[in-house]
Each structure stands twice: as C-alpha cells, then as structure tokens.
mmCIF file with all atom_site columns, C-alpha atoms in Angstrom:
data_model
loop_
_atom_site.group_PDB
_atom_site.id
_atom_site.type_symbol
_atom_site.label_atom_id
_atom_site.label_alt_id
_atom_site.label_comp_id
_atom_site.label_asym_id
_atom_site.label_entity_id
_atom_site.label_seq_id
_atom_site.pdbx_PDB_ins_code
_atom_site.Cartn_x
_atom_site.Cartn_y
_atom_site.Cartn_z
_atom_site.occupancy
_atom_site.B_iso_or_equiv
_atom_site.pdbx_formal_charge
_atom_site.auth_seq_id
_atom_site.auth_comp_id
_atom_site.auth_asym_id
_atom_site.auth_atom_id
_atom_site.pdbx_PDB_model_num
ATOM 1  C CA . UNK P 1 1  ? 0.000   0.000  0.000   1.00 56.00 ? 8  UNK P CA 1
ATOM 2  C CA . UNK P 1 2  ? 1.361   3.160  -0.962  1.00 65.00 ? 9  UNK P CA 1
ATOM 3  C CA . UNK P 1 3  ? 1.282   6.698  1.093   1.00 61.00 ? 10 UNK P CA 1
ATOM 4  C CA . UNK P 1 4  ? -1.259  8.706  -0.150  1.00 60.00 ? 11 UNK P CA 1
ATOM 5  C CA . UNK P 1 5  ? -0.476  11.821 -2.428  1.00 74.00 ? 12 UNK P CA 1
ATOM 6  C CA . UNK P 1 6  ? -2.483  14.896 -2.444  1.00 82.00 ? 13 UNK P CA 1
ATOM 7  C CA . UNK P 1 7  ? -0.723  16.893 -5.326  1.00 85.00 ? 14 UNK P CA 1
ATOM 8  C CA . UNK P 1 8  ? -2.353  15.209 -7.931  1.00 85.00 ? 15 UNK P CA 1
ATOM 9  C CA . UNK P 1 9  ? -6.028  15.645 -6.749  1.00 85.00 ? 16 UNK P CA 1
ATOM 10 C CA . UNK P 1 10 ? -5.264  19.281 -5.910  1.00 87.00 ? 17 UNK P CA 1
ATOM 11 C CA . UNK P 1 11 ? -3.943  19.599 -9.866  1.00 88.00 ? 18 UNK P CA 1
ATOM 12 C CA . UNK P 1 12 ? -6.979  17.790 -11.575 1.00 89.00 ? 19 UNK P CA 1
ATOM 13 C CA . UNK P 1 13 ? -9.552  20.195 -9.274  1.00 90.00 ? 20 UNK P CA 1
ATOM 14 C CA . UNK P 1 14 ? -7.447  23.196 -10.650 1.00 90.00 ? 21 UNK P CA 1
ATOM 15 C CA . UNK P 1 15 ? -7.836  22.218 -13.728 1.00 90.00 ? 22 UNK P CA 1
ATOM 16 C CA . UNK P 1 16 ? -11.809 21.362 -13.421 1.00 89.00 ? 23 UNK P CA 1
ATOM 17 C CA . UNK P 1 17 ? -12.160 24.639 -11.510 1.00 89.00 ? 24 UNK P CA 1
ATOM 18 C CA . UNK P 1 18 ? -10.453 27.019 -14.646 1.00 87.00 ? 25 UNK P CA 1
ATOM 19 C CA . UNK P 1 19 ? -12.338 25.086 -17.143 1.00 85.00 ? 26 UNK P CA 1
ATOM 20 C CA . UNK P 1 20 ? -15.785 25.728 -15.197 1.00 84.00 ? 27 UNK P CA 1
ATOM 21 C CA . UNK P 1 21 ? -14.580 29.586 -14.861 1.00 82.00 ? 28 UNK P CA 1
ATOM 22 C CA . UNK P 1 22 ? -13.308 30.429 -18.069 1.00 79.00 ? 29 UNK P CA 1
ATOM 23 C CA . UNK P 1 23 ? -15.502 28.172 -20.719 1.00 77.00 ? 30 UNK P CA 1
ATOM 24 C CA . UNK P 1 24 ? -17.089 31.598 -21.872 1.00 73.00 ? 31 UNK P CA 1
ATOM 25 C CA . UNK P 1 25 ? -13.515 32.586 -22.948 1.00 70.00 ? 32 UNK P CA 1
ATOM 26 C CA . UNK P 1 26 ? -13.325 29.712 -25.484 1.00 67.00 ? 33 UNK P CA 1
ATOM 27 C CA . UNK P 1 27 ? -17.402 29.155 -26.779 1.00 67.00 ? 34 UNK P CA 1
ATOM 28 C CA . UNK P 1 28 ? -19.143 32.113 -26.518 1.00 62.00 ? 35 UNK P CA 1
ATOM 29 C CA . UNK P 1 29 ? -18.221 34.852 -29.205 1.00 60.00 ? 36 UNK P CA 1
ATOM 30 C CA . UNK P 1 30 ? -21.035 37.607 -28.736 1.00 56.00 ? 37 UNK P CA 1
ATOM 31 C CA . UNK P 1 31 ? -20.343 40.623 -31.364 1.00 60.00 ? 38 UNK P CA 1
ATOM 32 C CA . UNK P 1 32 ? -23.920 41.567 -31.571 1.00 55.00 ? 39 UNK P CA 1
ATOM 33 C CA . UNK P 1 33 ? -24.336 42.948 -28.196 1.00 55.00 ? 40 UNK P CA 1
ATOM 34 C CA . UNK P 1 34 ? -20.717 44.169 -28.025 1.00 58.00 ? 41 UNK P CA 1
ATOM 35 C CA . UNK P 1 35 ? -19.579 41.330 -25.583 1.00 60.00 ? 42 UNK P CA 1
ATOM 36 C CA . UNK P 1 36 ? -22.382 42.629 -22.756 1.00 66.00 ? 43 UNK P CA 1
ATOM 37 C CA . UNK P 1 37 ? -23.425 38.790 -22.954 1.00 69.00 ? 44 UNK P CA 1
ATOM 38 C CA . UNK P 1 38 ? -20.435 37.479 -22.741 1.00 67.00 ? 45 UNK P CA 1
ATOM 39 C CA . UNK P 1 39 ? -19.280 39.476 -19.908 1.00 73.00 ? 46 UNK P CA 1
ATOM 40 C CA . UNK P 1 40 ? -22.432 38.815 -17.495 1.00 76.00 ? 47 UNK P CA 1
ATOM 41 C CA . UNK P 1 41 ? -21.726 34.723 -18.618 1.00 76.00 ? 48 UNK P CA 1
ATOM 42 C CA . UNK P 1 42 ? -17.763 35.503 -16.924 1.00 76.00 ? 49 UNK P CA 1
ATOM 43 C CA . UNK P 1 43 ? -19.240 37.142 -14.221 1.00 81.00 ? 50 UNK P CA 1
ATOM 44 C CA . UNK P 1 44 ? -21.666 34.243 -13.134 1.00 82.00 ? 51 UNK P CA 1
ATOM 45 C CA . UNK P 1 45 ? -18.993 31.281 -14.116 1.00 83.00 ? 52 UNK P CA 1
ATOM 46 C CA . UNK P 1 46 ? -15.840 32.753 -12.373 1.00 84.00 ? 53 UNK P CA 1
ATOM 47 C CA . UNK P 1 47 ? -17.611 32.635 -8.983  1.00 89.00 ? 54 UNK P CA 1
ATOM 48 C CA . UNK P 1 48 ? -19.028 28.990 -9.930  1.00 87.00 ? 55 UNK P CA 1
ATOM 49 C CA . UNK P 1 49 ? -15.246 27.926 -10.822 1.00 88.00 ? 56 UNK P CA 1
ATOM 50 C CA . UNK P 1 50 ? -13.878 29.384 -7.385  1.00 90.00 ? 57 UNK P CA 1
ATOM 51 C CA . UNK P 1 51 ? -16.819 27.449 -5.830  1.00 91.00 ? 58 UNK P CA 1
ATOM 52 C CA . UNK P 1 52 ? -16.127 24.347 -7.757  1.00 90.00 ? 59 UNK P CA 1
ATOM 53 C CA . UNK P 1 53 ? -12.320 24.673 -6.210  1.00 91.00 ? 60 UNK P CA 1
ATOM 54 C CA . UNK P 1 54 ? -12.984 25.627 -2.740  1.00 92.00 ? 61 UNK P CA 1
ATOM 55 C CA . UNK P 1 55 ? -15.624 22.577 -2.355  1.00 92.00 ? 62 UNK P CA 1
ATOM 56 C CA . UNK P 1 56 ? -13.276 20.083 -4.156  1.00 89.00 ? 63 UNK P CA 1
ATOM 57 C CA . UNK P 1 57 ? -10.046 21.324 -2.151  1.00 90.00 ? 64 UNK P CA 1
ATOM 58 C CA . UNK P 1 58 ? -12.087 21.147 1.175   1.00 91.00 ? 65 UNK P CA 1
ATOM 59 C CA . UNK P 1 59 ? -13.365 17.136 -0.355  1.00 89.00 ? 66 UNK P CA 1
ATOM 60 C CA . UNK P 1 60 ? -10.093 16.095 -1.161  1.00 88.00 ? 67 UNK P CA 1
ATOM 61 C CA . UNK P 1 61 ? -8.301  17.470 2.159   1.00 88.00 ? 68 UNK P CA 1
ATOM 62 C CA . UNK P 1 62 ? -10.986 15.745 3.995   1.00 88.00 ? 69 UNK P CA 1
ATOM 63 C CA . UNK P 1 63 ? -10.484 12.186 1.670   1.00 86.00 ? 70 UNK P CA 1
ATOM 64 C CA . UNK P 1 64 ? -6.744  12.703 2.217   1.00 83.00 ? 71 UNK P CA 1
ATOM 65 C CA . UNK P 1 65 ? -6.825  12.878 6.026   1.00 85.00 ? 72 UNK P CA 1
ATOM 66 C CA . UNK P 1 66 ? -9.141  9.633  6.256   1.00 85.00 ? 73 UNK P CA 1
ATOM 67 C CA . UNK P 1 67 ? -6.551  7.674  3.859   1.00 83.00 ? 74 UNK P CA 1
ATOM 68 C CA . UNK P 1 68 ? -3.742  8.756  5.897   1.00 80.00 ? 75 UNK P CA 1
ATOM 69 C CA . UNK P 1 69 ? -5.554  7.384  9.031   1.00 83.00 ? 76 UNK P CA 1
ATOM 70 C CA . UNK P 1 70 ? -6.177  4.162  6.989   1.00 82.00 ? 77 UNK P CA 1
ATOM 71 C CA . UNK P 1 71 ? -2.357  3.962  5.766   1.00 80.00 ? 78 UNK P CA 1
ATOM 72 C CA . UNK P 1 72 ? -1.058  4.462  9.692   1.00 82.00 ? 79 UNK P CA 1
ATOM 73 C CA . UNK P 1 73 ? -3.509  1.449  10.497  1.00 84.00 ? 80 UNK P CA 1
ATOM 74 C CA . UNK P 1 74 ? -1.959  -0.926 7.673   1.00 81.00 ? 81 UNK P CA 1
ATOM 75 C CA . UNK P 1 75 ? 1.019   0.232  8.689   1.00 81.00 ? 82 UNK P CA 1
ATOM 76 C CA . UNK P 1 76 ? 1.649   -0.146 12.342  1.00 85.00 ? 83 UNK P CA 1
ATOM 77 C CA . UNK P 1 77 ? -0.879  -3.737 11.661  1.00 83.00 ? 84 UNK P CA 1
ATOM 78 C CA . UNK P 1 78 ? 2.144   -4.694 9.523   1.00 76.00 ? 85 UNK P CA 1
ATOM 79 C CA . UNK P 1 79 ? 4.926   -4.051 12.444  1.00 71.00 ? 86 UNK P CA 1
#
C-alpha cells in the first residue's frame, strides 16, 4: 500500500475549476451585443469555478486525512 499523495487531486480540481470559470472565454463569441453577454456569462462562471475549487479542495483534504488514518492502520498492523 502506498502513502497517499495529495498533489495530484489538488492539480486535476485546478484544472476542473479554470475550465468551469473560463468556458465563456473559449465558446461564446457575442459581437452583436458588443460582448455585454459574454461578460455577465464571466461574471456568473468565475464565482461557480472558485466554488467548484474551494468545495473540491475542502473534499479532497478531507479524503486525504481519512486515507492517511487508513495507511497508519496498515502500517503499524504490519509491524
């Protein structure tokens, strides 16, 4: 049984969280309007993508601590 890591969850919820806040930047092109759409769409997914990270840091902090109290149990059973 391996130590747990942490880095790599932390990475993959960055990289959810910055594709939930800045999807507007890549689909939505709004020349009509003169980007008025497009900027009220930022303004309502940056907060969502901050959300999405907070939640999922909190989750995997919380999942890391219970595997580490898993791995000490393995480990000082196998001693």
């Amino acid at each position: 049984m391996e130590r747990p890591g942490i880095v790599g969850s932390i990475v993959t919820i960055s990289v959810i969280s910055a594709c939930v806040a800045l999807w507007p930047i890549l689909y939505l092109n709004d020349d009509s309007t003169g980007g008025g759409a497009a900027a009220f769409v930022m303004i309502v997914t940056i907060p969502a993508g901050v959300a999405t990270f907070l939640v999922g840091l909190l989750l995997t902090i919380k999942s890391h601590k219970k595997s580490l109290v898993v791995y000490n149990k393995w480990k000082s059973e196998e001693e």
